[in-house]
JSON list of C-alpha atoms in Angstrom, two decimals:
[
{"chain": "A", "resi": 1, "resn": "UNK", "atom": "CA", "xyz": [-4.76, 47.38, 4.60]},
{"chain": "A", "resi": 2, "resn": "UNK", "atom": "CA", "xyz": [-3.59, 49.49, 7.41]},
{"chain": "A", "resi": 3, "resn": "UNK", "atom": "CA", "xyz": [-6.48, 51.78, 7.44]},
{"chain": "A", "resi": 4, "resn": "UNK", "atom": "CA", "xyz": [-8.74, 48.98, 6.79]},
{"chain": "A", "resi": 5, "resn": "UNK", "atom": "CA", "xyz": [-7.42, 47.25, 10.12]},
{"chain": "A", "resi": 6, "resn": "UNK", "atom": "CA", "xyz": [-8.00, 50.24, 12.43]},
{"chain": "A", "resi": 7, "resn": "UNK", "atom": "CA", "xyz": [-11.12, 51.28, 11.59]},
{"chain": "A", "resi": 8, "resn": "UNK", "atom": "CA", "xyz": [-12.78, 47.29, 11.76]},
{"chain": "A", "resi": 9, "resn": "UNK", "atom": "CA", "xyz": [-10.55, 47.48, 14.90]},
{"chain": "A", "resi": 10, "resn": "UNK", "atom": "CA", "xyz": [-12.47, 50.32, 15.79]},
{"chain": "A", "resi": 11, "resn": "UNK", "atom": "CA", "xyz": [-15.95, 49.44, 14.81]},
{"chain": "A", "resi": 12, "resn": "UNK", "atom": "CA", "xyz": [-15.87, 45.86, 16.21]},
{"chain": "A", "resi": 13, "resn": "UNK", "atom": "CA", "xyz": [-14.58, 47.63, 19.40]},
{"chain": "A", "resi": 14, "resn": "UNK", "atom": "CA", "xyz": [-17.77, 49.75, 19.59]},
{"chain": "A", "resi": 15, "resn": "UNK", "atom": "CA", "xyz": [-20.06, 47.28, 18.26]},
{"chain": "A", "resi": 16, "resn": "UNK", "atom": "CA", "xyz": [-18.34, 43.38, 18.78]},
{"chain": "A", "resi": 17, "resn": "UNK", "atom": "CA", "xyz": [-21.43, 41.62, 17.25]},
{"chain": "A", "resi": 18, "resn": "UNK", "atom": "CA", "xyz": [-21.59, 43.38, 14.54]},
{"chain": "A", "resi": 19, "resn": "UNK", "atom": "CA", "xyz": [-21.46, 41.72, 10.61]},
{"chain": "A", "resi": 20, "resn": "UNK", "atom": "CA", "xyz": [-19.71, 43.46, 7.60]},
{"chain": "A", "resi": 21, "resn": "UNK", "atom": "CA", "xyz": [-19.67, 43.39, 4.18]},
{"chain": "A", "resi": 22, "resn": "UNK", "atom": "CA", "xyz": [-16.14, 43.81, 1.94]},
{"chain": "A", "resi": 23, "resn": "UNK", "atom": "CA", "xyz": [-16.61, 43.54, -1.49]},
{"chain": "A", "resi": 24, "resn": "UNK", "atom": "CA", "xyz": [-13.40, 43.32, -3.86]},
{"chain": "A", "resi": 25, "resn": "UNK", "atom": "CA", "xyz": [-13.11, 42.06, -7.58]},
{"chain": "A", "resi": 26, "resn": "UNK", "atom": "CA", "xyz": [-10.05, 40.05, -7.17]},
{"chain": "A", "resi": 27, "resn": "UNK", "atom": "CA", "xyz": [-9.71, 36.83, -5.50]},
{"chain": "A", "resi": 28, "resn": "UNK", "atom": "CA", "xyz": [-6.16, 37.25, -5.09]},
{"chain": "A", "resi": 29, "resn": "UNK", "atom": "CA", "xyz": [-7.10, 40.19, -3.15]},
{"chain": "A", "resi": 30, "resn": "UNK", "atom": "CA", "xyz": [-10.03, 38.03, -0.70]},
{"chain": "A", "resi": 31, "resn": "UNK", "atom": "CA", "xyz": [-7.25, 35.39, -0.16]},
{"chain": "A", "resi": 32, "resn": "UNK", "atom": "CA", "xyz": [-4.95, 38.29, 0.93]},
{"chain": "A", "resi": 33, "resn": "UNK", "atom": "CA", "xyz": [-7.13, 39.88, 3.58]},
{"chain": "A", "resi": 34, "resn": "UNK", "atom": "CA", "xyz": [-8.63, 36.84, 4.64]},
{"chain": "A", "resi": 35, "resn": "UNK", "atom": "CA", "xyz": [-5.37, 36.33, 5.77]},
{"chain": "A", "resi": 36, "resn": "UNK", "atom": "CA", "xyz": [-4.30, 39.33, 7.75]},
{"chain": "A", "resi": 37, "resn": "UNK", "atom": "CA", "xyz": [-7.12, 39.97, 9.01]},
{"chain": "A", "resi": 38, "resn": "UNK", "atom": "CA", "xyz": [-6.78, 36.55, 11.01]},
{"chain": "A", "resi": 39, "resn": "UNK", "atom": "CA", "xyz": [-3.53, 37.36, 11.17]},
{"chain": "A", "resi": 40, "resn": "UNK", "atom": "CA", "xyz": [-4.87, 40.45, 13.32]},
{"chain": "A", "resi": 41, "resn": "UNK", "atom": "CA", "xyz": [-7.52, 38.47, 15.15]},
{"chain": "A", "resi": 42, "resn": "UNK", "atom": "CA", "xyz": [-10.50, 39.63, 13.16]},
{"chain": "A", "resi": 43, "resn": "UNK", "atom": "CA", "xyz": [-13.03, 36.86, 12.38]},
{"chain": "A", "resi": 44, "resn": "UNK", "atom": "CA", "xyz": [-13.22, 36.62, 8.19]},
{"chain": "A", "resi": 45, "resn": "UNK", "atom": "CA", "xyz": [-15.33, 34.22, 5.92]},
{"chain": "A", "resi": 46, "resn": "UNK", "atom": "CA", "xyz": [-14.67, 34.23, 1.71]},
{"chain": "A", "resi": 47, "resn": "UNK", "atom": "CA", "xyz": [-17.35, 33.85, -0.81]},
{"chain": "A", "resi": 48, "resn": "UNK", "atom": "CA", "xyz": [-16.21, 34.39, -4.27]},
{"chain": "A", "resi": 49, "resn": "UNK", "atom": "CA", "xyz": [-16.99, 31.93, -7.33]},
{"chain": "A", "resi": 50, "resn": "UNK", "atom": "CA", "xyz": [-17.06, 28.20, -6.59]},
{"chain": "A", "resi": 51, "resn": "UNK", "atom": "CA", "xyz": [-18.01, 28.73, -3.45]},
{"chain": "A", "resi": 52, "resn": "UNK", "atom": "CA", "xyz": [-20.14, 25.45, -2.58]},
{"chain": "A", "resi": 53, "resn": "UNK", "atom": "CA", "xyz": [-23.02, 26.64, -0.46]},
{"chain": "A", "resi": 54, "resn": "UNK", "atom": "CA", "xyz": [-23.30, 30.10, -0.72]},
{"chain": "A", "resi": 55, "resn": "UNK", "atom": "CA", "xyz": [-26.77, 29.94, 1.23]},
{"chain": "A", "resi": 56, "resn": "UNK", "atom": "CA", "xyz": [-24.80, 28.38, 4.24]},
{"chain": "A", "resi": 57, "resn": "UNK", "atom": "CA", "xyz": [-22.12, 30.19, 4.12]},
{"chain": "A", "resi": 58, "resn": "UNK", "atom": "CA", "xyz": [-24.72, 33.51, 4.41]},
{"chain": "A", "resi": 59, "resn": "UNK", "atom": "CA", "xyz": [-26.53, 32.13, 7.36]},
{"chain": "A", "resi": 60, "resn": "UNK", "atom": "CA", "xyz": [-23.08, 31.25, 9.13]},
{"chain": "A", "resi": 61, "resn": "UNK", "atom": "CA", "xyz": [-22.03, 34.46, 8.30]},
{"chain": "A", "resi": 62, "resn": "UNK", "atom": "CA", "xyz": [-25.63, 36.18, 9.71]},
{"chain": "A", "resi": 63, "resn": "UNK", "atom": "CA", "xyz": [-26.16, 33.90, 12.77]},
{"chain": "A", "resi": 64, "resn": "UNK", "atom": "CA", "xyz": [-22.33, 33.89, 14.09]},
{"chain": "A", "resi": 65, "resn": "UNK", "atom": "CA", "xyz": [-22.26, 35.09, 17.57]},
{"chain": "A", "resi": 66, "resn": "UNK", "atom": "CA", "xyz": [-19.12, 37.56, 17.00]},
{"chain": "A", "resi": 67, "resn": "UNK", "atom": "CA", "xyz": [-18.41, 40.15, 14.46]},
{"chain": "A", "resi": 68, "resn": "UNK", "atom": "CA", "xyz": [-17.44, 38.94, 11.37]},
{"chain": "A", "resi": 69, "resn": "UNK", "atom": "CA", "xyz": [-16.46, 40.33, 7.86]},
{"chain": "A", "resi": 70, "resn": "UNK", "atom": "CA", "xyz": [-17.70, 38.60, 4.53]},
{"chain": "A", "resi": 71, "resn": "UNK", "atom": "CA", "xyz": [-15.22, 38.72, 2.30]},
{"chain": "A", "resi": 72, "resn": "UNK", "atom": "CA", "xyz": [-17.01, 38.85, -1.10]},
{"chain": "A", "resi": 73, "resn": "UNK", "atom": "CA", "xyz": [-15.76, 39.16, -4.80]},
{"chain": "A", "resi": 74, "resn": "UNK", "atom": "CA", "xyz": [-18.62, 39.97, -7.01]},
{"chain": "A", "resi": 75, "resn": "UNK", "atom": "CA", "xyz": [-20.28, 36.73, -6.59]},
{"chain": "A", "resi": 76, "resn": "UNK", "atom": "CA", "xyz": [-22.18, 38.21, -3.82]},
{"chain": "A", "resi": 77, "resn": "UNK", "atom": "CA", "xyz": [-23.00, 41.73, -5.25]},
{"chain": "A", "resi": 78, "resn": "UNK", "atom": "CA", "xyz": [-26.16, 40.26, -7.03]},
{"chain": "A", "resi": 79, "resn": "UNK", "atom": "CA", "xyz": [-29.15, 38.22, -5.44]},
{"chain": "A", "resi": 80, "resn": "UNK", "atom": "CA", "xyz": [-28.14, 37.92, -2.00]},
{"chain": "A", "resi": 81, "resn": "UNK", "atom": "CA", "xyz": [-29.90, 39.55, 1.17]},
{"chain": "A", "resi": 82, "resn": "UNK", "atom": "CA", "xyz": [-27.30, 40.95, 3.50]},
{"chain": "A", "resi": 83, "resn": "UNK", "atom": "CA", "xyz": [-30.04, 43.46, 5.32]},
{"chain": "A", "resi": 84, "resn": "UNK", "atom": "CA", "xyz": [-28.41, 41.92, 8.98]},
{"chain": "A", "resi": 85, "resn": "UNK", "atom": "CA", "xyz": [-25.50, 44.09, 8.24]},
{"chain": "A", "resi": 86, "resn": "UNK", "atom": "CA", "xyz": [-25.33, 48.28, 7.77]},
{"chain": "A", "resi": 87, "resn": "UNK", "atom": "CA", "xyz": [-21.78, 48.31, 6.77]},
{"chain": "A", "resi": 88, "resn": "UNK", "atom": "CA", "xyz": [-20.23, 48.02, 2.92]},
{"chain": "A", "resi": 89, "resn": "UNK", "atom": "CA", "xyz": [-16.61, 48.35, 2.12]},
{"chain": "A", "resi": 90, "resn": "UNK", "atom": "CA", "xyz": [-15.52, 48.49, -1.44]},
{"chain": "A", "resi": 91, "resn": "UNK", "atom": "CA", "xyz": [-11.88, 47.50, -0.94]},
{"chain": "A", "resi": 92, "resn": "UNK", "atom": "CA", "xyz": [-11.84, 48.33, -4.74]},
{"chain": "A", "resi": 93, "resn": "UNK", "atom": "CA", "xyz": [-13.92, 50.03, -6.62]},
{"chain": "A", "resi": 94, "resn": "UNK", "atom": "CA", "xyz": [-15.20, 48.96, -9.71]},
{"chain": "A", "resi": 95, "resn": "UNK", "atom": "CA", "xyz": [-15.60, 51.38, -12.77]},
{"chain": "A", "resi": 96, "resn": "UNK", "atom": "CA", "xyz": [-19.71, 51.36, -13.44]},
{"chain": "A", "resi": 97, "resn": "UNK", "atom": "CA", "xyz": [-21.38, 52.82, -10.83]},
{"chain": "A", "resi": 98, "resn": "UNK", "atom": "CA", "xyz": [-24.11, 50.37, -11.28]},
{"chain": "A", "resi": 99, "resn": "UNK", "atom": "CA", "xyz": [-21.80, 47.77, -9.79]},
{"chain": "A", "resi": 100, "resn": "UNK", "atom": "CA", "xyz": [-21.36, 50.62, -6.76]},
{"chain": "A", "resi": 101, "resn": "UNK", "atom": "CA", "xyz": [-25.40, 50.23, -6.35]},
{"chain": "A", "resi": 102, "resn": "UNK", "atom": "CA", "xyz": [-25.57, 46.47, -6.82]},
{"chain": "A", "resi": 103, "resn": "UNK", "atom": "CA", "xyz": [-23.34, 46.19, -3.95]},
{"chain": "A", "resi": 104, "resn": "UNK", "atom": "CA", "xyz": [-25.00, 48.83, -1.32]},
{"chain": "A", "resi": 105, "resn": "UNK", "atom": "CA", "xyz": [-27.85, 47.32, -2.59]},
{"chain": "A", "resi": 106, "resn": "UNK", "atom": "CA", "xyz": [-27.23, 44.10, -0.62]},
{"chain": "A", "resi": 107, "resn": "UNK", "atom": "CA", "xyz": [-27.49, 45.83, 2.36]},
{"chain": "A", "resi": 108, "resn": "UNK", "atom": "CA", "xyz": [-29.84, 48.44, 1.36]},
{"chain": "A", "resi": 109, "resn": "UNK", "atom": "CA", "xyz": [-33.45, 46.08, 1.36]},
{"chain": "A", "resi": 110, "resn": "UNK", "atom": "CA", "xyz": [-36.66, 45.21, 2.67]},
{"chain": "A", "resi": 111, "resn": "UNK", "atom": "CA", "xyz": [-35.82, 44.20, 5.94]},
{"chain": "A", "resi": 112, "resn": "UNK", "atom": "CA", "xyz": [-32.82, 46.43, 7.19]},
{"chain": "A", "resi": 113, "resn": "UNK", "atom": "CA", "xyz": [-33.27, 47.77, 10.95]},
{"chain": "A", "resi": 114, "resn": "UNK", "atom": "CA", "xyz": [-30.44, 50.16, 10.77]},
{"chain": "A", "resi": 115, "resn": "UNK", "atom": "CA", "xyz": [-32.13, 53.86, 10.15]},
{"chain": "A", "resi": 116, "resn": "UNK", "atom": "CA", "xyz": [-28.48, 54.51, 8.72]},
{"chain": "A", "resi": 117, "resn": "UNK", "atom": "CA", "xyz": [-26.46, 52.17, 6.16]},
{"chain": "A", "resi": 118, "resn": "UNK", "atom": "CA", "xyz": [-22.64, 53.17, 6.13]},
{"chain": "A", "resi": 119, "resn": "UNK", "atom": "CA", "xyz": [-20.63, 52.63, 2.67]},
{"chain": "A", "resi": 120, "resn": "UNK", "atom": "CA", "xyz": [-16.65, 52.92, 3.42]},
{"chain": "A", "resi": 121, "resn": "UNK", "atom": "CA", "xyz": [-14.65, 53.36, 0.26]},
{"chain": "A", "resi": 122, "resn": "UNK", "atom": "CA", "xyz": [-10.94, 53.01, 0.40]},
{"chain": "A", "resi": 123, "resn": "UNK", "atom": "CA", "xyz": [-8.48, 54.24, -1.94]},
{"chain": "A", "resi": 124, "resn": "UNK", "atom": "CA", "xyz": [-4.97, 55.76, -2.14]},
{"chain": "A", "resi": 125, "resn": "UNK", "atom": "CA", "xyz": [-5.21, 59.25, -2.75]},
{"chain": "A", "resi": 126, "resn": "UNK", "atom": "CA", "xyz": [-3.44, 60.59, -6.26]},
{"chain": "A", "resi": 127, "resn": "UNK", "atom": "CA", "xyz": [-3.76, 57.33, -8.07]},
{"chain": "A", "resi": 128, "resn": "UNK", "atom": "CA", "xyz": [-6.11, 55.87, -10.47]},
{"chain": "A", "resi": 129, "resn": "UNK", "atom": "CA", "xyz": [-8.42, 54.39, -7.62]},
{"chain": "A", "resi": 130, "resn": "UNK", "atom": "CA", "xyz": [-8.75, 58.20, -6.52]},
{"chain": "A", "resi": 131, "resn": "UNK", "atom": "CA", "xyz": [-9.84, 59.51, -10.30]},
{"chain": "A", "resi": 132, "resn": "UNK", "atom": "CA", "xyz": [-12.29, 56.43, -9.98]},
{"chain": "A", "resi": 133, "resn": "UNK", "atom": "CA", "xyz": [-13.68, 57.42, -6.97]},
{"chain": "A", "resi": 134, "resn": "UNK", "atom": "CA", "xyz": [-14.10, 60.79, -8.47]},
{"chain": "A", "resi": 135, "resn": "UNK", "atom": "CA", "xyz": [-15.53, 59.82, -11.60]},
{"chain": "A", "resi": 136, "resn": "UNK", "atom": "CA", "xyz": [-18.15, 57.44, -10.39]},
{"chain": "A", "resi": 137, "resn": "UNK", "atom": "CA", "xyz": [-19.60, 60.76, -8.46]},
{"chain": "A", "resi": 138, "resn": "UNK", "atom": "CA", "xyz": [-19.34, 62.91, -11.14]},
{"chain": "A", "resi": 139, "resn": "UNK", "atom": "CA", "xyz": [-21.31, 59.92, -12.86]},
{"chain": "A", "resi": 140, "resn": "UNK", "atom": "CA", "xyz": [-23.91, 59.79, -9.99]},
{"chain": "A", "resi": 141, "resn": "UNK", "atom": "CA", "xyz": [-24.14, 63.70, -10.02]},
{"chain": "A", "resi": 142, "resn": "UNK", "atom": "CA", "xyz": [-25.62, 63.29, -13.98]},
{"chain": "A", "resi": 143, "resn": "UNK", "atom": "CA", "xyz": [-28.29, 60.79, -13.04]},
{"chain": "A", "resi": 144, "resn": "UNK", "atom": "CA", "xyz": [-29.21, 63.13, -10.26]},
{"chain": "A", "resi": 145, "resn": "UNK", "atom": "CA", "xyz": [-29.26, 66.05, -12.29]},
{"chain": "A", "resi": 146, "resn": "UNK", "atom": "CA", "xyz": [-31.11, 64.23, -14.99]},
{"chain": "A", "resi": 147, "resn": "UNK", "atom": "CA", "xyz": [-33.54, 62.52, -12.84]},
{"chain": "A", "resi": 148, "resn": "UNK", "atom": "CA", "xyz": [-33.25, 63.73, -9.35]},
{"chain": "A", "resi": 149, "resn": "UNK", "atom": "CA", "xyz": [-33.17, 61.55, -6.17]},
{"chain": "A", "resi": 150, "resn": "UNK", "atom": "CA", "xyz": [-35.12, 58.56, -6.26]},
{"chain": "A", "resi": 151, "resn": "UNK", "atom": "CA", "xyz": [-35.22, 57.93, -2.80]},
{"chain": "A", "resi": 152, "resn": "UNK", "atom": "CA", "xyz": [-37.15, 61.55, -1.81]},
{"chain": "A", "resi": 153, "resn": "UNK", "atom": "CA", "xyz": [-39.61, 60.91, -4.22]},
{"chain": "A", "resi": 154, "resn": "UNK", "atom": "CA", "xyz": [-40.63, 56.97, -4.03]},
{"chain": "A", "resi": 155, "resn": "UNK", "atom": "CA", "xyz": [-39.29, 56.17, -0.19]},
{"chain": "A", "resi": 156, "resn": "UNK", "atom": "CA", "xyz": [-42.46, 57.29, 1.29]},
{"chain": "A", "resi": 157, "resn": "UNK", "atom": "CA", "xyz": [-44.30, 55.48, -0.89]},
{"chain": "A", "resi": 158, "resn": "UNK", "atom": "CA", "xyz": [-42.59, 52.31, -0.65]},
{"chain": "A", "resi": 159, "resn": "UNK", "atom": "CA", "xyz": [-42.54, 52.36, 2.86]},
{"chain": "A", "resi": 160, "resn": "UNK", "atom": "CA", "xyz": [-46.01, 52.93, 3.35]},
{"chain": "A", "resi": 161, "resn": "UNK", "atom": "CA", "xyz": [-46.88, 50.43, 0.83]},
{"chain": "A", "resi": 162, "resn": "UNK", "atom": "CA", "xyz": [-44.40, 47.56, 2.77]},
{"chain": "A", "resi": 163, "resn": "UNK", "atom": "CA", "xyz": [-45.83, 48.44, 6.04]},
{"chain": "A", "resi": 164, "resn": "UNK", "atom": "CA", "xyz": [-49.46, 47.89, 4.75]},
{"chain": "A", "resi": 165, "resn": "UNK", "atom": "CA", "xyz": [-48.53, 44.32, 2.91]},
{"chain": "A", "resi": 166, "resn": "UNK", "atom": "CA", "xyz": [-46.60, 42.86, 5.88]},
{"chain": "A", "resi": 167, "resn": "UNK", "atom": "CA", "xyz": [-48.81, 44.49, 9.11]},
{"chain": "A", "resi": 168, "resn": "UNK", "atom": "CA", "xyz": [-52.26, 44.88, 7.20]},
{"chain": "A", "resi": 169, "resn": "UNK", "atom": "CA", "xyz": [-54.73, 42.47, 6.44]},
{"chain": "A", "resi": 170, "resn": "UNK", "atom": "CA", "xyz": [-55.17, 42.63, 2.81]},
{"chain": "A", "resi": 171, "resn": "UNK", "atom": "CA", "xyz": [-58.30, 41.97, 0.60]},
{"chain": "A", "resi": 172, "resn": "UNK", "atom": "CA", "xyz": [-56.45, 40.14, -2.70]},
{"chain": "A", "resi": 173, "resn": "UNK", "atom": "CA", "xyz": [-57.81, 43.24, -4.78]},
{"chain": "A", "resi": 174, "resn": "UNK", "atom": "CA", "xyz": [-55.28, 45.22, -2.51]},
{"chain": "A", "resi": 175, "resn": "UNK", "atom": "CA", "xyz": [-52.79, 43.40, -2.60]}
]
């Protein structure tokens, strides 16, 4: 928690308006820092299962007029838009990489202004958390080697292909 408290200090010093995103898989864990961090003055809102209107508690969360920190179990890893905010934490990290995508991936859409998303991953060093972090690269590594980057070969296109749908005036055949 302490490193997670000076660098939001940090950031929300350089930035005050500023939204981010915390991901963690236990709610025990979103009650926790919910708490310090008010305890340390930083604004915090919790969406985890149950939550009763996600929707509203997204557009709070977007439209607040100070920087803020969603607090998110993995409720809010799949079909929400978070492209307002260019910061992920994974407080924890989960054990299939795909659940590592799903949650950049909430930031990482159609619509995000930041040239530069930043993904923060904390863990303790020697522990299980560390051979994790470790193994969900060496993971990553395969489907690179296997595959190579998706982003060098289909960004281009998917850019130009957005920017022609939403600023071009498109016959349906186009389209």
């Amino acid at each position: 928690y302490e490193r997670l408290r000076t660098r939001l200090k940090q950031h929300f010093s350089d930035n005050p308006l500023e939204k981010v995103v915390l991901f963690s898989y236990f709610r025990a864990t979103l009650a926790y820092l919910h708490e310090r961090l008010r305890d340390d003055s930083i604004a915090s809102v919790v969406m985890q299962g149950g939550t009763k209107d996600k929707d509203q508690l997204i557009n709070d969360f977007r439209d607040s007029e100070e920087g803020v920190v969603l607090l998110s179990s993995e409720v809010g890893s799949e079909g929400i838009d978070l492209q307002f905010s260019r910061i992920v934490i994974n407080y924890d990290l989960p054990w299939n990489p795909m659940r590592v995508e799903q949650r950049i991936g909430r930031i990482d859409r159609l619509g995000q202004n930041s040239p530069v998303i930043h993904v923060w991953n904390l863990f303790y060093a020697d522990t299980i958390d560390a051979r994790i972090y470790r193994r969900l690269f060496e993971r990553l590594k395969i489907f690179e080697g296997a595959l190579g980057s998706l982003e060098p070969v289909l960004g281009d296109k998917i850019q130009d292909l957005t920017r022609n749908l939403f600023y071009d005036q498109l016959t349906p055949e186009q389209e």
